[in-house]
mmCIF file of C-alpha atoms and ligand atoms in Angstrom:
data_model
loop_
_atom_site.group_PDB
_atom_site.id
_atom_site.type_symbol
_atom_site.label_atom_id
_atom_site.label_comp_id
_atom_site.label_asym_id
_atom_site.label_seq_id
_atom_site.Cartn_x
_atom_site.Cartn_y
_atom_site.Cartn_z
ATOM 1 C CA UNK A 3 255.199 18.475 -22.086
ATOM 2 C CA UNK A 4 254.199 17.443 -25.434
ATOM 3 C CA UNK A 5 253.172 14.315 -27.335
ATOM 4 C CA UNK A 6 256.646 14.013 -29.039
ATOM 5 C CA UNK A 7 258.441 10.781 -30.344
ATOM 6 C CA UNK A 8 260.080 9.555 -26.910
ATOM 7 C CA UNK A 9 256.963 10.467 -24.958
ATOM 8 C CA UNK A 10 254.848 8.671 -27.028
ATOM 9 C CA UNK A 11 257.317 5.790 -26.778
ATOM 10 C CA UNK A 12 257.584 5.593 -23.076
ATOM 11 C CA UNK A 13 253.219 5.682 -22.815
ATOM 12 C CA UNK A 14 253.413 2.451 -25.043
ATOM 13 C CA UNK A 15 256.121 1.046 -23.261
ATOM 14 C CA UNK A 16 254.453 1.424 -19.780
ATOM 15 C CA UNK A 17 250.997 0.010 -21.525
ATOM 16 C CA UNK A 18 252.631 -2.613 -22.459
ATOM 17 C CA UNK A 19 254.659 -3.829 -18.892
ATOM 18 C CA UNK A 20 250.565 -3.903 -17.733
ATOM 19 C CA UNK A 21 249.719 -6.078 -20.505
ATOM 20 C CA UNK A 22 247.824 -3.819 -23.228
ATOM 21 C CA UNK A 23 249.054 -6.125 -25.876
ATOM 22 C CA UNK A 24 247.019 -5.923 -28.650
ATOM 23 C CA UNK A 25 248.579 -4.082 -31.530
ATOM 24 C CA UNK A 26 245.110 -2.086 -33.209
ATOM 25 C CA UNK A 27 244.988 -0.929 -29.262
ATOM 26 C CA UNK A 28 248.300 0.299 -28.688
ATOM 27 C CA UNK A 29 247.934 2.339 -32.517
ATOM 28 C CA UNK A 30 244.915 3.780 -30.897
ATOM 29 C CA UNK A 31 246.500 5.122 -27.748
ATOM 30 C CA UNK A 32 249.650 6.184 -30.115
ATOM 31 C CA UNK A 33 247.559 8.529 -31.622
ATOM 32 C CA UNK A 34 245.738 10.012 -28.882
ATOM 33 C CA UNK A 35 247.003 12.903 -27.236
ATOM 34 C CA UNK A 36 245.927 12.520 -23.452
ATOM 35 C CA UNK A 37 247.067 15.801 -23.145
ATOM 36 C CA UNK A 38 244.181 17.308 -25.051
ATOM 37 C CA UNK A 39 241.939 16.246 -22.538
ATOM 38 C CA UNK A 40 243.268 17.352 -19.700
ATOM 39 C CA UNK A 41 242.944 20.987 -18.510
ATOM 40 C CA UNK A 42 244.956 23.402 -15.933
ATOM 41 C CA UNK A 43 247.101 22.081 -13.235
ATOM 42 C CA UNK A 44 247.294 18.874 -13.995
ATOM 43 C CA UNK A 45 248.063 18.921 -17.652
ATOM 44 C CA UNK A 46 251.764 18.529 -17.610
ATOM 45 C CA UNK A 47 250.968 14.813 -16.252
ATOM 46 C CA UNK A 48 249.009 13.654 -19.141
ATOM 47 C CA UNK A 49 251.420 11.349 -20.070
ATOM 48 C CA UNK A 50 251.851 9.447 -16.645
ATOM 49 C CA UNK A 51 249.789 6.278 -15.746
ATOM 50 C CA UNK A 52 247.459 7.952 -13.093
ATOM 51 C CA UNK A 53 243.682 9.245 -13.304
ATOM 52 C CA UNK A 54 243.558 12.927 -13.201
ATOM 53 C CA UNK A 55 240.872 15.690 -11.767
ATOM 54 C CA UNK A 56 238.747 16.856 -14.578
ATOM 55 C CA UNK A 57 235.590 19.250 -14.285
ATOM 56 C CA UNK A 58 232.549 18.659 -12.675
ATOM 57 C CA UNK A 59 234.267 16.828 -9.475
ATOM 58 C CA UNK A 60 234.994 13.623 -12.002
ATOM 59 C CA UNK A 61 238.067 11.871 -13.335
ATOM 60 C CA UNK A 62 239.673 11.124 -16.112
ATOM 61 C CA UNK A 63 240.886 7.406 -15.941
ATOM 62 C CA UNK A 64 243.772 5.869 -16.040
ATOM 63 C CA UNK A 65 245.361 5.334 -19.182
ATOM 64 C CA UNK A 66 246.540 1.676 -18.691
ATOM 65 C CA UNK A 67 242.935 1.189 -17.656
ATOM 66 C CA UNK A 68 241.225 2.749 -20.996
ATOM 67 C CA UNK A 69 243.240 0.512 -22.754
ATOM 68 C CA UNK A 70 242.838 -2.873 -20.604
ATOM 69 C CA UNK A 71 238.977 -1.843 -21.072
ATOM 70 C CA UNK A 72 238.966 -1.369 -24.561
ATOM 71 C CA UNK A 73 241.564 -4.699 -24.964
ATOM 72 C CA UNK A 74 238.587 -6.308 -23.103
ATOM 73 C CA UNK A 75 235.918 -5.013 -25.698
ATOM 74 C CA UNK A 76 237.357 -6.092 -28.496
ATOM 75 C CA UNK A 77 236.318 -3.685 -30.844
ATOM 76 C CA UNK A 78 236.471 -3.952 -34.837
ATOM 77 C CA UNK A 79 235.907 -1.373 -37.561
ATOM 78 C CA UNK A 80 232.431 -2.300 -38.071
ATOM 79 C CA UNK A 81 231.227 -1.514 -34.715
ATOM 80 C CA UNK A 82 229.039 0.754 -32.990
ATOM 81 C CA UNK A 83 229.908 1.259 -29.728
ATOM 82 C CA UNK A 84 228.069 3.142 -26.830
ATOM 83 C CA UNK A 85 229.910 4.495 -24.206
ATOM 84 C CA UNK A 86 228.507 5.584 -20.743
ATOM 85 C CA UNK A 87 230.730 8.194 -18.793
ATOM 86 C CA UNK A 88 232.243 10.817 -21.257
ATOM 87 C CA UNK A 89 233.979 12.685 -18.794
ATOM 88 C CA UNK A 90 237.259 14.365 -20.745
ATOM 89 C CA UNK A 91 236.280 12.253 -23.981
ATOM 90 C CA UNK A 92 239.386 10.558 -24.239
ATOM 91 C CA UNK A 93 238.441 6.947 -24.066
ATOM 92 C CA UNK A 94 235.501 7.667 -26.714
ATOM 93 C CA UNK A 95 238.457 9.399 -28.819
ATOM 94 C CA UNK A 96 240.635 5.966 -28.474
ATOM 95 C CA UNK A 97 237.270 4.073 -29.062
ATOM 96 C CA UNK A 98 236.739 6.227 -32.135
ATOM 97 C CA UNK A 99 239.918 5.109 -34.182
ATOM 98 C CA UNK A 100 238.312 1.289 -33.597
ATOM 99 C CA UNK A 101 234.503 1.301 -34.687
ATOM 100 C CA UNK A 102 232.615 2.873 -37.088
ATOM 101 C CA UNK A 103 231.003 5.245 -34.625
ATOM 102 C CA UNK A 104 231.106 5.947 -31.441
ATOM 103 C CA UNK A 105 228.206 7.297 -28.923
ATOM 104 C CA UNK A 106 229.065 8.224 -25.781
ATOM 105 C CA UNK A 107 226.834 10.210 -23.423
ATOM 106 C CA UNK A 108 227.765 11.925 -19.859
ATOM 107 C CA UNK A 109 224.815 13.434 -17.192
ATOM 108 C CA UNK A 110 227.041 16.702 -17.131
ATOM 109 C CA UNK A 111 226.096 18.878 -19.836
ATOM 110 C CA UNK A 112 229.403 21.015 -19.426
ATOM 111 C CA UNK A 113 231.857 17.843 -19.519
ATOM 112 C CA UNK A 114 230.082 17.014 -23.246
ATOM 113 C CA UNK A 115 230.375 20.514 -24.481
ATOM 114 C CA UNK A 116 234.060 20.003 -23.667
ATOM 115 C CA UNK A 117 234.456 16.668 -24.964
ATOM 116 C CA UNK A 118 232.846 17.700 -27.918
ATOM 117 C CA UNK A 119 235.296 20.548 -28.437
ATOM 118 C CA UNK A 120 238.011 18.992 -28.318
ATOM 119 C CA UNK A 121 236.820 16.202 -30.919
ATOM 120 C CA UNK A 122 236.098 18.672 -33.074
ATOM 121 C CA UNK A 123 239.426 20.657 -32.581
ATOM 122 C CA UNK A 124 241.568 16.870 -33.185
ATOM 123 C CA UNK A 125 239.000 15.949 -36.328
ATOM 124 C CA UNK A 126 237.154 13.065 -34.768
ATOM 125 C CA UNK A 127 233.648 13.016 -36.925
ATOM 126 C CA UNK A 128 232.513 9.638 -35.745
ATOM 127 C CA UNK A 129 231.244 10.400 -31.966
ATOM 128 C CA UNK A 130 228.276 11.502 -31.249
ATOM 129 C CA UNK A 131 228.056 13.167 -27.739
ATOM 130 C CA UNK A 132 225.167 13.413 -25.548
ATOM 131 C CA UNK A 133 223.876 14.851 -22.563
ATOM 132 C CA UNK A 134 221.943 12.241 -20.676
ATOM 133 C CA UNK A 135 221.559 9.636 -18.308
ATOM 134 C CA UNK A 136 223.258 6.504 -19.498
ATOM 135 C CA UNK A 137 221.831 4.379 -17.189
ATOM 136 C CA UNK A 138 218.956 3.995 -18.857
ATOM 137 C CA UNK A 139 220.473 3.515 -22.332
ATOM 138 C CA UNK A 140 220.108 5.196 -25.419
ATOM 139 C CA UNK A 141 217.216 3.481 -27.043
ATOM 140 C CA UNK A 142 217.048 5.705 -30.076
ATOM 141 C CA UNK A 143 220.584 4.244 -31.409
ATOM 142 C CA UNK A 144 220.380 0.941 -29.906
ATOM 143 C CA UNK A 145 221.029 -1.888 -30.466
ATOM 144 C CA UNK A 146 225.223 -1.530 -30.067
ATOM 145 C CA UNK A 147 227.565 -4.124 -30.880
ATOM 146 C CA UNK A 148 229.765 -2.853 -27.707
ATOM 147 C CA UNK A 149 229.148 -1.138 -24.896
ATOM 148 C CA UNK A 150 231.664 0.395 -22.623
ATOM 149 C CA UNK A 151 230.504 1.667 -18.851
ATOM 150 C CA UNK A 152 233.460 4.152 -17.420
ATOM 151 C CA UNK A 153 231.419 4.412 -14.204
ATOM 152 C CA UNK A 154 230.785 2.202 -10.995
ATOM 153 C CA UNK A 155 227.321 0.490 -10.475
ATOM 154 C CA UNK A 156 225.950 -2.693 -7.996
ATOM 155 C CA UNK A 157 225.139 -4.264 -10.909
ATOM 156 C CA UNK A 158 224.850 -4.559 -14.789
ATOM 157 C CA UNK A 159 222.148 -1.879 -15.360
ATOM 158 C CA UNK A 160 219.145 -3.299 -17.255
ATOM 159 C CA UNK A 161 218.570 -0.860 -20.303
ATOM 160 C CA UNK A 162 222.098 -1.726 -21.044
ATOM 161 C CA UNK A 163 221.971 -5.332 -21.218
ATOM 162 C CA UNK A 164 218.826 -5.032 -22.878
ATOM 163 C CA UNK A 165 220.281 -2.776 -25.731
ATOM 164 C CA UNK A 166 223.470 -5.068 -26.282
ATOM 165 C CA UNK A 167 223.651 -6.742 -29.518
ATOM 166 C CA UNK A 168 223.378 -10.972 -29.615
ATOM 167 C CA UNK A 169 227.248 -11.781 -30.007
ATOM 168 C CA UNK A 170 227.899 -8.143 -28.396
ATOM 169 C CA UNK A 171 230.105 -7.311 -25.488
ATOM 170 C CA UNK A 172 229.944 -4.688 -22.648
ATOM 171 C CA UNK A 173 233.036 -3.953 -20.360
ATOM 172 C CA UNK A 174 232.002 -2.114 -16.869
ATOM 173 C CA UNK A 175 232.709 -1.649 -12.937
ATOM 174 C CA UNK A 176 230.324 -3.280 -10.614
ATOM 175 C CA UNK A 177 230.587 -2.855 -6.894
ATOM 176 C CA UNK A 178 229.895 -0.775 -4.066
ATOM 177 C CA UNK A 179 231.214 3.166 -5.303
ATOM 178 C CA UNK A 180 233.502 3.605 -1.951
ATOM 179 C CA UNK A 181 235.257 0.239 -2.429
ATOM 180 C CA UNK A 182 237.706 -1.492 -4.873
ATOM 181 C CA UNK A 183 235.040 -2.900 -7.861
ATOM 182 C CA UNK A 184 235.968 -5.499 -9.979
ATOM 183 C CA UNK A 185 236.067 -4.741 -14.085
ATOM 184 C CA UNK A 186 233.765 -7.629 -15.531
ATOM 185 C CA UNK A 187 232.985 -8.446 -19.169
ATOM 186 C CA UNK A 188 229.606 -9.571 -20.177
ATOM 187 C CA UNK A 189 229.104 -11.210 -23.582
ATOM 188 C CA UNK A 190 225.414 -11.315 -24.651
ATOM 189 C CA UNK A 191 224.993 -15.248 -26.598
ATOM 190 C CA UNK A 192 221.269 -16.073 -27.871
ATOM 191 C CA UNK A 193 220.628 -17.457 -24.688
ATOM 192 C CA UNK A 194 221.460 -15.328 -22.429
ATOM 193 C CA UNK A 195 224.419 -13.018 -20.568
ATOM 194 C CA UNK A 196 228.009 -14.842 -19.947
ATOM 195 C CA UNK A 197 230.151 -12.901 -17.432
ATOM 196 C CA UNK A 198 233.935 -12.849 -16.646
ATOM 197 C CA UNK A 199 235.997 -11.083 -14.050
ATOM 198 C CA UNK A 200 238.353 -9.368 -15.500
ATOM 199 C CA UNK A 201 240.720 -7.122 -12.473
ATOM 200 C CA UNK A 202 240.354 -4.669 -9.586
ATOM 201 C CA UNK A 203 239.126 -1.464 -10.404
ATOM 202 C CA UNK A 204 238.307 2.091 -9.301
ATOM 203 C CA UNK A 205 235.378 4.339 -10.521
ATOM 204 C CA UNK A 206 233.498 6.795 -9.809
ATOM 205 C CA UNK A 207 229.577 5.851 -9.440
ATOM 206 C CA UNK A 208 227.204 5.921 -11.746
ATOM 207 C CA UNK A 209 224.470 8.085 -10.877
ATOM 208 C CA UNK A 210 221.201 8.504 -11.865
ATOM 209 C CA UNK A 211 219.752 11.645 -13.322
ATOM 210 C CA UNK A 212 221.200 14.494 -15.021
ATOM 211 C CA UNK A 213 224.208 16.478 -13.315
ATOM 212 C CA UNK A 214 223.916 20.086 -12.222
ATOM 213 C CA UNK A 215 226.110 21.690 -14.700
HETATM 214 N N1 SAH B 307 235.644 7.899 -19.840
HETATM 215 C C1 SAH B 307 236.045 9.127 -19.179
HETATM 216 C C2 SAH B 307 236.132 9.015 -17.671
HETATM 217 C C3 SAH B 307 234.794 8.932 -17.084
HETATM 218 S S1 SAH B 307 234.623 9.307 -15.382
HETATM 219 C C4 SAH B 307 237.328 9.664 -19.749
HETATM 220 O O1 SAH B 307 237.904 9.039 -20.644
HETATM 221 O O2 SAH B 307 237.724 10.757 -19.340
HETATM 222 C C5 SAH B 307 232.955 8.786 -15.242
HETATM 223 C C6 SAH B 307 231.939 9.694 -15.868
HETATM 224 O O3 SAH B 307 230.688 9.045 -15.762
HETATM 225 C C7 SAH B 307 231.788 11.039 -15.178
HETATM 226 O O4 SAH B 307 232.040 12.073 -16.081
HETATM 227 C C8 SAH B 307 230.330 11.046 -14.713
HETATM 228 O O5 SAH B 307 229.703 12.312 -14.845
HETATM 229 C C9 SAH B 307 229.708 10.042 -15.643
HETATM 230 N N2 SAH B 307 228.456 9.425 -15.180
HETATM 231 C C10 SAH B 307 228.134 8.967 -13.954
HETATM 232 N N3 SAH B 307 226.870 8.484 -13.941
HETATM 233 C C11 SAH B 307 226.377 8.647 -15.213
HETATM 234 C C12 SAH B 307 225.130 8.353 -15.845
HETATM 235 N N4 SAH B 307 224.102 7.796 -15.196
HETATM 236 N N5 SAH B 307 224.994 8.659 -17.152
HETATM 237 C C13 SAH B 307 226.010 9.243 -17.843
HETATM 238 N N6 SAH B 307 227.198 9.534 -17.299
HETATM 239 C C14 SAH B 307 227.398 9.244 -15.998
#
């Protein structure tokens, strides 16, 4: 399978039947090639609407989810946007066509050396990849306009609220790691945090500390 003219066509069309309306959005995922983030077995069903096994015993999401979530974030070209949960890289490759840079930082070391890889292989100079912990931030490049949390957690971890801009928005899973979780949005005013509830969801938990590999 490759990215050709009617497969492209049939990814926006089924983005579209689960409302990924926005049109900057849909160019994003148009350019994207899921399939260069997916590896082995399961790389002839890049192009389907399903999360897929990727290294390190994680996933990479949905498609129709990266782009509700980044729909939800609102992004502009401005931006710079933090994302926590690299995994394959391919939401911080749609999220890099939107800002003006992108971080994004995963507790498996091998999963960024891949992501990286691969952003350097499709010519995508404005993410930065790191190996840490994103649950505690990244305080050397805060504060971020956007912030974008691809894993499950009880609750709206601290250092990230802390580090999102006045005016800025963060997109993320809360709930219990073994149960459905609902997407919420927060919105950070000058007074404090807004939230919304945005749809069911399904993520894998975010975990503290670095991974083993
Ligand atoms: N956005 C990814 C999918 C991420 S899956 C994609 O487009 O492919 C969730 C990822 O979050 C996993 O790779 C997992 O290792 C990572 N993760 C979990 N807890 C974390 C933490 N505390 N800090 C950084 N990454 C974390």
């Amino acid at each position: 399978m490759s990215f050709d003219a009617e497969a492209r066509m049939q990814f926006l069309y089924t983005l579209r039947s689960r409302g990924v309306l926005d049109a900057r959005v849909l160019a994003a995922m148009e350019k994207v090639d899921r399939g260069n983030f997916v590896r082995g077995i399961f790389a002839d069903r890049a192009y389907e609407d399903m999360p897929l096994p990727i290294a390190c015993g994680q996933t990479i999401s949905q498609p129709s989810v990266v782009a509700l979530m980044t729909q939800a974030l609102d992004v502009h070209p401005r931006h710079k946007v933090l994302e926590v949960g690299t995994g394959s890289g391919y939401q911080a490759a749609i999220l890099s066509h939107l800002a003006r840079r992108v971080y994004t930082v995963d507790r498996h070391r091998r999963l960024v050396r891949e992501a990286r890889e691969v952003f350097e292989a499709t010519g995508l100079t404005n993410i930065t990849a790191f190996a840490a912990d994103g649950s505690r931030g990244l305080p050397d490049q805060a504060p971020f306009d956007r912030i974008l949390v691809a894993a499950a957690s009880e609750d709206p971890p601290g250092p990230l609220l802390a580090e999102l801009r006045v005016g800025g928005i963060m997109v993320l899973p809360v709930g219990q790691s073994d149960a459905v979780q609902t997407l919420i949005k927060v919105t950070r005013t000058a007074e404090g945090y807004d939230y919304e509830e945005l749809r069911p969801v399904r993520f894998v938990p975010l975990l503290e500390g670095m991974g083993r590999d």
